[in-house]
Short mmCIF file of C-alpha atoms and ligand atoms in Angstrom, two decimals:
data_model
loop_
_atom_site.label_atom_id
_atom_site.label_comp_id
_atom_site.label_asym_id
_atom_site.label_seq_id
_atom_site.Cartn_x
_atom_site.Cartn_y
_atom_site.Cartn_z
CA UNK A 17 0.00 0.00 0.00
CA UNK A 18 0.99 3.63 -0.38
CA UNK A 19 0.35 5.11 3.03
CA UNK A 20 0.00 8.76 4.01
CA UNK A 21 1.63 9.02 7.45
CA UNK A 22 0.82 12.27 9.24
CA UNK A 23 3.24 13.06 12.07
CA UNK A 24 5.63 10.48 10.58
CA UNK A 25 8.77 12.31 11.76
CA UNK A 26 7.76 11.92 15.43
CA UNK A 27 8.50 9.23 18.01
CA UNK A 28 5.87 6.60 17.17
CA UNK A 29 5.59 7.72 13.54
CA UNK A 30 9.29 7.20 12.74
CA UNK A 31 9.29 3.69 14.24
CA UNK A 32 6.17 2.87 12.26
CA UNK A 33 7.80 4.07 9.02
CA UNK A 34 10.57 1.51 9.57
CA UNK A 35 8.09 -1.35 10.00
CA UNK A 36 5.97 -0.24 7.01
CA UNK A 37 8.98 0.05 4.70
CA UNK A 38 10.47 -3.25 5.87
CA UNK A 39 7.14 -4.90 5.09
CA UNK A 40 7.01 -3.60 1.53
CA UNK A 41 4.70 -0.58 1.93
CA UNK A 42 5.55 2.88 0.54
CA UNK A 43 5.05 6.04 2.60
CA UNK A 44 4.25 9.71 2.11
CA UNK A 45 5.01 11.66 5.28
CA UNK A 46 3.28 14.92 6.19
CA UNK A 47 4.74 16.63 9.26
CA UNK A 48 5.11 20.29 10.25
CA UNK A 49 8.14 19.37 12.43
CA UNK A 50 6.61 21.25 15.39
CA UNK A 51 7.79 18.47 17.71
CA UNK A 52 10.30 16.56 15.59
CA UNK A 53 13.25 16.77 13.25
CA UNK A 54 13.66 15.82 9.60
CA UNK A 55 16.80 14.00 10.79
CA UNK A 56 14.58 11.19 12.04
CA UNK A 57 13.59 10.47 8.43
CA UNK A 58 17.25 10.22 7.40
CA UNK A 59 17.79 7.75 10.24
CA UNK A 60 14.73 5.75 9.16
CA UNK A 61 16.29 5.46 5.69
CA UNK A 62 19.58 4.26 7.18
CA UNK A 63 17.83 1.61 9.28
CA UNK A 64 15.71 0.32 6.40
CA UNK A 65 18.61 0.41 3.98
CA UNK A 66 20.71 -1.74 6.38
CA UNK A 67 17.75 -4.10 6.71
CA UNK A 68 17.24 -4.46 2.95
CA UNK A 69 20.97 -4.90 2.31
CA UNK A 70 21.02 -7.89 4.64
CA UNK A 71 20.64 -10.97 2.40
CA UNK A 72 18.54 -12.65 5.11
CA UNK A 73 15.83 -10.06 4.57
CA UNK A 74 15.82 -10.05 0.78
CA UNK A 75 12.61 -12.09 0.64
CA UNK A 76 10.64 -9.92 3.04
CA UNK A 77 9.63 -7.38 0.42
CA UNK A 78 9.19 -7.69 -3.33
CA UNK A 79 9.19 -3.91 -3.69
CA UNK A 80 11.74 -3.03 -6.38
CA UNK A 81 11.63 0.77 -6.10
CA UNK A 82 14.54 2.65 -4.54
CA UNK A 83 14.19 3.74 -0.95
CA UNK A 84 14.20 7.41 -2.02
CA UNK A 85 11.15 6.72 -4.17
CA UNK A 86 9.46 4.79 -1.38
CA UNK A 87 9.64 7.51 1.26
CA UNK A 88 8.42 10.97 0.34
CA UNK A 89 8.34 13.91 2.74
CA UNK A 90 6.09 16.99 2.69
CA UNK A 91 6.77 19.61 5.34
CA UNK A 92 3.37 20.99 6.16
CA UNK A 93 0.38 21.14 8.44
CA UNK A 94 -2.68 18.90 8.55
CA UNK A 95 -4.74 22.08 8.98
CA UNK A 96 -3.64 23.21 5.52
CA UNK A 97 -6.01 21.95 2.83
CA UNK A 98 -3.72 23.16 0.05
CA UNK A 99 -0.87 20.84 1.00
CA UNK A 100 -3.23 17.92 1.59
CA UNK A 101 -4.66 18.37 -1.91
CA UNK A 102 -1.15 18.69 -3.36
CA UNK A 103 -0.25 15.34 -1.77
CA UNK A 104 -3.31 13.69 -3.33
CA UNK A 105 -2.59 15.34 -6.70
CA UNK A 106 0.96 14.01 -6.70
CA UNK A 107 0.45 10.57 -5.13
CA UNK A 108 -2.00 7.71 -5.18
CA UNK A 109 -2.79 7.21 -1.49
CA UNK A 110 -4.42 3.95 -0.33
CA UNK A 111 -4.70 4.63 3.40
CA UNK A 112 -3.73 7.11 6.09
CA UNK A 113 -2.06 6.51 9.45
CA UNK A 114 -2.76 9.62 11.45
CA UNK A 115 -0.21 10.38 14.19
CA UNK A 116 -0.01 14.18 13.84
CA UNK A 117 -1.08 15.95 16.98
CA UNK A 118 0.14 17.78 20.05
CA UNK A 119 0.52 15.56 23.11
CA UNK A 120 1.85 17.46 26.15
CA UNK A 121 -0.75 17.12 28.90
CA UNK A 122 0.37 20.16 30.96
CA UNK A 123 0.63 22.40 27.89
CA UNK A 124 -2.89 21.38 26.87
CA UNK A 125 -4.22 22.69 30.21
CA UNK A 126 -2.45 26.02 29.63
CA UNK A 127 -3.32 26.27 25.91
CA UNK A 128 -6.62 24.44 25.33
CA UNK A 129 -7.49 26.38 22.16
CA UNK A 130 -4.21 25.35 20.55
CA UNK A 131 -4.88 21.68 21.33
CA UNK A 132 -8.47 21.74 20.08
CA UNK A 133 -7.44 23.69 16.99
CA UNK A 134 -4.44 21.51 16.14
CA UNK A 135 -5.74 18.07 17.06
CA UNK A 136 -9.45 18.39 16.32
CA UNK A 137 -9.35 21.16 13.68
CA UNK A 138 -6.46 19.42 11.92
CA UNK A 139 -8.15 16.01 11.96
CA UNK A 140 -11.45 17.44 10.66
CA UNK A 141 -9.53 19.00 7.79
CA UNK A 142 -7.75 15.72 7.09
CA UNK A 143 -11.02 13.75 7.16
CA UNK A 144 -12.59 16.25 4.71
CA UNK A 145 -9.81 15.81 2.15
CA UNK A 146 -9.69 12.00 2.59
CA UNK A 147 -13.45 11.93 2.01
CA UNK A 148 -13.27 14.18 -1.07
CA UNK A 149 -10.45 12.05 -2.50
CA UNK A 150 -12.36 8.86 -1.74
CA UNK A 151 -9.59 7.51 0.47
CA UNK A 152 -11.71 6.25 3.34
CA UNK A 153 -9.12 4.13 5.14
CA UNK A 154 -7.63 5.51 8.32
CA UNK A 155 -5.80 4.36 11.45
CA UNK A 156 -5.94 6.86 14.30
CA UNK A 157 -3.63 7.24 17.33
CA UNK A 158 -5.91 7.22 20.32
CA UNK A 159 -4.87 6.72 23.92
CA UNK A 160 -5.66 4.87 27.13
CA UNK A 161 -6.46 8.34 28.44
CA UNK A 162 -10.00 7.96 26.95
CA UNK A 163 -10.82 5.48 29.75
CA UNK A 164 -10.34 8.21 32.40
CA UNK A 165 -10.33 6.45 35.78
CA UNK A 166 -11.06 2.89 34.57
CA UNK A 167 -13.90 0.99 36.21
CA UNK A 168 -11.64 -2.06 36.56
CA UNK A 169 -8.35 -3.49 35.31
CA UNK A 170 -7.32 -5.08 33.02
CA UNK A 171 -9.14 -2.66 30.71
CA UNK A 172 -11.04 -4.14 27.76
CA UNK A 173 -12.17 -2.11 24.76
CA UNK A 174 -15.80 -2.27 25.86
CA UNK A 175 -14.99 -0.64 29.20
CA UNK A 176 -17.01 2.61 29.21
CA UNK A 177 -15.03 5.69 28.26
CA UNK A 178 -14.42 8.01 31.21
CA UNK A 179 -13.69 11.70 31.64
CA UNK A 180 -10.15 12.67 30.65
CA UNK A 181 -8.53 15.06 33.12
CA UNK A 182 -7.13 17.49 30.54
CA UNK A 183 -7.83 18.99 27.07
CA UNK A 184 -5.30 16.68 25.40
CA UNK A 185 -7.26 13.68 26.62
CA UNK A 186 -10.52 15.27 25.51
CA UNK A 187 -9.18 15.74 21.96
CA UNK A 188 -8.61 11.96 21.78
CA UNK A 189 -12.02 11.16 23.24
CA UNK A 190 -13.85 13.63 20.99
CA UNK A 191 -11.96 12.52 17.89
CA UNK A 192 -12.93 8.90 18.57
CA UNK A 193 -16.57 10.05 18.61
CA UNK A 194 -16.10 12.01 15.38
CA UNK A 195 -14.65 8.91 13.68
CA UNK A 196 -17.56 6.79 14.92
CA UNK A 197 -20.06 9.32 13.56
CA UNK A 198 -18.26 9.40 10.19
CA UNK A 199 -18.58 5.64 10.00
CA UNK A 200 -22.27 5.72 10.94
CA UNK A 201 -22.88 8.24 8.16
CA UNK A 202 -20.96 6.26 5.55
CA UNK A 203 -20.10 2.56 5.95
CA UNK A 204 -17.51 2.76 3.19
CA UNK A 205 -15.07 4.10 5.77
CA UNK A 206 -12.60 1.65 7.29
CA UNK A 207 -11.45 3.11 10.57
CA UNK A 208 -9.19 1.65 13.23
CA UNK A 209 -8.86 3.45 16.54
CA UNK A 210 -5.73 2.27 18.35
CA UNK A 211 -5.68 3.02 22.06
CA UNK A 212 -2.00 3.09 23.01
CA UNK A 213 -0.98 2.45 26.59
CA UNK A 214 2.49 3.78 27.58
CA UNK A 215 4.98 3.60 24.69
CA UNK A 216 8.66 3.58 25.68
CA UNK A 217 11.86 2.03 24.28
CA UNK A 218 13.46 2.83 20.95
CA UNK A 219 14.65 1.10 17.80
CA UNK A 220 17.40 -1.33 18.77
CA UNK A 221 19.84 0.34 16.32
CA UNK A 222 19.89 3.31 18.73
CA UNK A 223 19.32 5.61 15.72
CA UNK A 224 15.77 6.78 16.46
CA UNK A 225 13.91 7.33 19.72
CA UNK A 226 11.90 9.77 21.79
CA UNK A 227 13.25 13.32 21.75
CA UNK A 228 11.13 15.49 24.05
CA UNK A 229 11.55 19.27 24.16
CA UNK A 230 12.64 20.68 27.53
CA UNK A 231 12.20 18.76 30.79
CA UNK A 232 10.38 15.49 30.07
CA UNK A 233 6.90 14.97 31.55
CA UNK A 234 6.86 11.22 31.02
CA UNK A 235 8.62 8.68 33.16
CA UNK A 236 11.08 6.90 30.86
CA UNK A 237 12.55 9.99 29.17
CA UNK A 238 12.99 11.49 32.64
CA UNK A 239 14.85 8.37 33.82
CA UNK A 240 17.14 8.29 30.77
CA UNK A 241 18.00 11.98 31.25
CA UNK A 242 18.91 11.26 34.89
CA UNK A 243 21.03 8.35 33.65
CA UNK A 244 22.87 10.53 31.14
CA UNK A 245 23.51 13.18 33.82
CA UNK A 246 21.25 15.91 32.41
CA UNK A 247 18.87 15.74 35.40
CA UNK A 248 19.89 15.15 38.99
CA UNK A 249 17.24 12.74 40.26
CA UNK A 250 13.84 11.36 39.48
CA UNK A 251 10.81 12.62 41.40
CA UNK A 252 8.43 9.72 42.06
CA UNK A 253 4.92 11.19 42.07
CA UNK A 254 3.30 9.61 45.12
CA UNK A 255 3.86 6.33 47.02
CA UNK A 256 0.41 5.98 48.55
CA UNK A 257 -1.49 4.62 45.55
CA UNK A 258 -3.47 1.43 45.84
CA UNK A 259 -0.78 -0.69 44.14
CA UNK A 260 1.76 -3.34 45.24
CA UNK A 261 4.39 -0.76 46.27
CA UNK A 262 2.29 2.40 46.44
CA UNK A 263 3.61 3.94 43.18
CA UNK A 264 1.52 4.29 40.01
CA UNK A 265 1.16 1.23 37.76
CA UNK A 266 1.10 1.49 33.95
CA UNK A 267 1.18 -0.79 30.92
CA UNK A 268 4.50 0.08 29.25
CA UNK A 269 4.85 -1.11 25.67
CA UNK A 270 7.92 -1.15 23.43
CA UNK A 271 7.50 1.39 20.63
CA UNK A 272 8.59 -1.20 18.02
CA UNK A 273 5.80 -3.55 19.14
CA UNK A 274 3.41 -0.61 18.88
CA UNK A 275 4.72 0.19 15.38
CA UNK A 276 4.18 -3.43 14.29
CA UNK A 277 0.60 -3.11 15.56
CA UNK A 278 0.03 -0.48 12.83
CA UNK A 279 1.26 -2.81 10.09
CA UNK A 280 -1.18 -5.46 11.37
CA UNK A 281 -3.97 -2.87 11.51
CA UNK A 282 -3.26 -1.94 7.90
CA UNK A 283 -3.91 -5.55 6.96
CA UNK A 284 -7.27 -5.32 8.71
CA UNK A 285 -8.00 -2.15 6.71
CA UNK A 286 -7.30 -4.11 3.50
CA UNK A 287 -10.01 -6.56 4.60
CA UNK A 288 -12.47 -3.64 4.68
CA UNK A 289 -13.53 -4.39 8.22
CA UNK A 290 -15.44 -1.19 9.02
CA UNK A 291 -14.86 0.47 12.36
CA UNK A 292 -12.70 -1.28 14.96
CA UNK A 293 -11.09 -0.31 18.26
CA UNK A 294 -8.05 -2.03 19.78
CA UNK A 295 -6.01 -1.62 22.94
CA UNK A 296 -2.28 -1.81 22.25
CA UNK A 297 -0.43 -2.75 25.42
CA UNK A 298 1.31 -5.80 26.88
CA UNK A 299 -1.35 -6.55 29.51
CA UNK A 300 1.22 -6.33 32.33
CA UNK A 301 1.41 -3.43 34.74
CA UNK A 302 4.66 -2.11 36.22
CA UNK A 303 4.97 0.47 39.00
CA UNK A 304 7.29 3.48 38.88
CA UNK A 305 9.71 1.69 41.21
CA UNK A 306 9.53 -1.49 39.11
CA UNK A 307 10.66 0.60 36.14
CA UNK A 308 13.50 2.19 38.12
CA UNK A 309 14.65 -1.26 39.33
CA UNK A 310 14.44 -2.80 35.86
CA UNK A 311 16.30 0.13 34.30
CA UNK A 312 19.07 -0.15 36.91
CA UNK A 313 19.38 -3.92 36.44
CA UNK A 314 19.27 -3.84 32.62
CA UNK A 315 21.83 -1.06 32.24
CA UNK A 316 23.89 -1.23 35.43
CA UNK A 317 23.22 2.42 36.25
CA UNK A 318 21.91 3.83 39.52
CA UNK A 319 18.88 6.12 39.25
CA UNK A 320 18.63 8.35 42.33
CA UNK A 321 15.06 9.26 43.20
CA UNK A 322 12.95 10.95 45.85
CA UNK A 323 9.28 10.51 46.67
CA UNK A 324 7.21 13.61 45.85
CA UNK A 325 3.56 14.66 46.00
CA UNK A 326 1.06 12.97 43.72
CA UNK A 327 0.74 14.59 40.28
CA UNK A 328 -2.79 15.96 39.75
CA UNK A 329 -4.84 13.83 37.35
CA UNK A 330 -2.80 10.63 37.86
CA UNK A 331 -4.56 7.34 38.61
CA UNK A 332 -3.56 4.26 40.62
CA UNK A 333 -3.25 1.77 37.83
CA UNK A 334 -3.88 1.34 34.14
CA UNK A 335 -3.17 -1.79 32.13
CA UNK A 336 -5.06 -3.46 29.37
CA UNK A 337 -6.41 -6.77 28.23
CA UNK A 338 -4.78 -6.96 24.77
CA UNK A 339 -6.58 -10.16 23.68
CA UNK A 340 -8.85 -8.47 21.10
CA UNK A 341 -5.80 -7.29 19.12
CA UNK A 342 -4.34 -10.79 19.37
CA UNK A 343 -7.51 -12.49 18.12
CA UNK A 344 -8.44 -10.02 15.38
CA UNK A 345 -5.10 -8.59 14.26
CA UNK A 346 -2.79 -11.46 15.13
CA UNK A 347 -0.73 -8.96 17.14
CA UNK A 348 1.07 -9.59 20.41
CA UNK A 349 3.73 -7.45 22.09
CA UNK A 350 6.90 -9.56 22.37
CA UNK A 351 9.53 -7.18 23.78
CA UNK A 352 9.82 -7.33 27.56
CA UNK A 353 10.53 -4.65 30.13
CA UNK A 354 14.27 -5.33 30.14
CA UNK A 355 14.44 -4.81 26.38
CA UNK A 356 12.40 -1.58 26.73
CA UNK A 357 14.91 -0.31 29.33
CA UNK A 358 17.97 -1.36 27.29
CA UNK A 359 16.71 0.20 24.07
CA UNK A 360 15.60 3.47 25.74
CA UNK A 361 19.05 3.79 27.23
CA UNK A 362 20.95 2.92 24.03
CA UNK A 363 19.10 5.71 22.19
CA UNK A 364 19.71 8.29 24.95
CA UNK A 365 23.37 7.29 25.47
CA UNK A 366 24.15 7.48 21.74
CA UNK A 367 22.20 10.73 21.31
CA UNK A 368 22.42 12.75 24.55
CA UNK A 369 20.92 15.75 22.72
CA UNK A 370 18.40 13.70 20.75
CA UNK A 371 18.29 14.76 17.08
CA UNK A 372 20.00 18.07 17.96
CA UNK A 373 23.45 16.37 17.99
P1 LIG B 20 5.38 13.15 18.58
O1 LIG B 20 5.18 14.55 19.06
O2 LIG B 20 6.76 12.61 18.62
O3 LIG B 20 4.82 13.02 17.09
C1 LIG B 20 3.75 13.78 16.60
C2 LIG B 20 4.19 14.40 15.29
O4 LIG B 20 3.13 15.19 14.74
C3 LIG B 20 5.39 15.34 15.44
O5 LIG B 20 6.38 14.96 14.51
C4 LIG B 20 4.83 16.72 15.14
O6 LIG B 20 5.78 17.56 14.54
C5 LIG B 20 3.66 16.40 14.23
N1 LIG B 20 2.56 17.37 14.23
C6 LIG B 20 1.91 17.90 15.30
N2 LIG B 20 0.93 18.73 14.88
C7 LIG B 20 0.96 18.72 13.52
C8 LIG B 20 0.20 19.36 12.51
N3 LIG B 20 -0.78 20.23 12.82
N4 LIG B 20 0.48 19.10 11.22
C9 LIG B 20 1.48 18.26 10.89
N5 LIG B 20 2.24 17.62 11.80
C10 LIG B 20 1.98 17.85 13.11
O7 LIG B 20 4.37 12.22 19.38
P2 LIG B 20 4.25 10.63 19.42
O8 LIG B 20 4.60 10.19 20.78
O9 LIG B 20 4.95 10.04 18.26
O10 LIG B 20 2.67 10.49 19.27
C11 LIG B 20 2.04 10.22 18.03
C12 LIG B 20 0.54 10.19 18.24
O11 LIG B 20 0.21 9.21 19.21
C13 LIG B 20 -0.04 11.51 18.77
O12 LIG B 20 -1.30 11.73 18.18
C14 LIG B 20 -0.18 11.24 20.25
O13 LIG B 20 -1.18 12.03 20.84
C15 LIG B 20 -0.56 9.77 20.25
N6 LIG B 20 -0.25 9.08 21.51
C16 LIG B 20 1.03 9.14 22.00
C17 LIG B 20 1.32 8.52 23.21
C18 LIG B 20 2.70 8.59 23.79
O14 LIG B 20 2.87 8.27 24.96
N7 LIG B 20 3.73 8.94 23.04
C19 LIG B 20 0.31 7.85 23.92
C20 LIG B 20 -0.97 7.79 23.37
C21 LIG B 20 -1.24 8.43 22.16
C1 LIG B 21 0.62 10.51 30.54
C2 LIG B 21 -0.64 11.31 30.33
C3 LIG B 21 -1.49 10.65 29.25
C4 LIG B 21 -0.68 10.50 27.97
C5 LIG B 21 0.61 9.73 28.27
C6 LIG B 21 1.50 9.73 27.07
C7 LIG B 21 -1.13 12.40 32.46
C8 LIG B 21 -2.06 12.51 33.61
N1 LIG B 21 -1.37 11.44 31.57
O1 LIG B 21 0.26 9.20 30.98
O2 LIG B 21 -2.63 11.44 28.99
O3 LIG B 21 -1.42 9.80 26.99
O4 LIG B 21 1.33 10.39 29.34
O5 LIG B 21 2.53 8.82 27.28
O6 LIG B 21 -0.20 13.18 32.33
N2 LIG B 21 5.93 9.55 36.99
C9 LIG B 21 6.78 9.87 38.04
N3 LIG B 21 7.74 10.81 37.83
C10 LIG B 21 7.90 11.46 36.64
C11 LIG B 21 7.04 11.12 35.57
C12 LIG B 21 6.06 10.18 35.79
O7 LIG B 21 6.67 9.31 39.13
O8 LIG B 21 8.79 12.33 36.54
C13 LIG B 21 4.92 8.50 37.20
C14 LIG B 21 3.48 8.97 37.00
O9 LIG B 21 2.95 9.47 38.21
C15 LIG B 21 2.81 7.68 36.52
C16 LIG B 21 3.92 6.95 35.75
O10 LIG B 21 5.15 7.51 36.21
O11 LIG B 21 2.44 6.88 37.62
C17 LIG B 21 3.82 7.14 34.24
O12 LIG B 21 3.74 8.54 33.95
P1 LIG B 21 3.80 9.10 32.45
O13 LIG B 21 4.98 8.53 31.75
O14 LIG B 21 3.71 10.58 32.52
O15 LIG B 21 2.51 8.47 31.76
P2 LIG B 21 0.96 8.55 32.21
O16 LIG B 21 0.77 9.42 33.37
O17 LIG B 21 0.46 7.16 32.30
#
């Protein structure tokens, strides 16, 4: 397939490009680089080129085009109809994987209009052009945040959606509803809503990974920046949660497993399966201290930490039942917590300044 990948230069997008290209798909990337660097696309090419030059992998794709032909980049914004139409004029697009969006929870509280405009306004614009161009196949990056405080764990897809605690979370919840209404209005759409749990890790080459601006909000990038000496110590947000050691429990998933989930979802799109929702997680919950301990053991580095106040909006535990994705997509996460810790660290160690090196 020729796949339009919005936000393809970002963390999850770049890892997904690798898996798509290694599985014979071609990609057209649209990204405004507001939270990423074009360098990630160069690194994606290096990784895929190494993969294709390995005789063991020769059989995996019968795509004979050069890599430069198979990955096209447009710098632009999903809110801009002109560039979207230009992409459709210049390419035959079979499906869209839609990652583009802003994702910083705290910033979304401070700048709600920006988040609604970028994430919802941008997606509405994208849907309009996809509809006009009769390309009604889309995979959307949703989030476990749509469950709010879950009624019970492990969370299944039919667990009622809850109230997100911030505008970022609301954009995901509202966009899910918009996609459902689009499908109700026109059954020709094939829509897959993927609810990611907590993506961490990096490609094992150490060439691409998460590159947050400023001080990281999320746990693993904070830990790796402590490990590399950029930050002094980790603050653990609360140790009085209702969990095995009192610290918050989450379902961490290796970003490469997540990326592979998109390739599997694309297969489902080819089957014209209508509207489907899948949790993408491992099904196992780890606490903040479990992650610190695993990181220390995997990489032989001490992570100093101190217990701090709870962070507003955080919940005790969140982990999924991933069996629907296994049964219907044939997808299972295979990379364990040690591998997630090793790969996160390799990326950070090799690129202390991320893509700014
Ligand atoms: P990211 O910031 O690394 O990637 C998003 C990309 O979208 C960036 O490259 C950014 O430049 C681009 N972008 C943003 N607004 C744009 C616009 N208007 N037009 C064009 N490009 C735009 O984030 P990520 O972690 O790779 O997340 C990808 C998607 O997955 C996002 O929609 C995010 O909300 C969702 N998600 C992420 C997580 C997570 O923990 N990383 C969890 C759940 C859901
Ligand atoms: C957060 C967002 C969620 C978003 C996701 C993206 C909130 C409330 N939720 O999820 O909407 O989709 O990121 O990955 O912000 N922790 C610390 N110290 C830190 C950082 C985190 O103790 O410096 C703890 C948190 O309290 C939590 C766990 O680590 O228990 C994971 O936190 P984080 O990586 O921010 O992810 P979520 O809060 O699950």
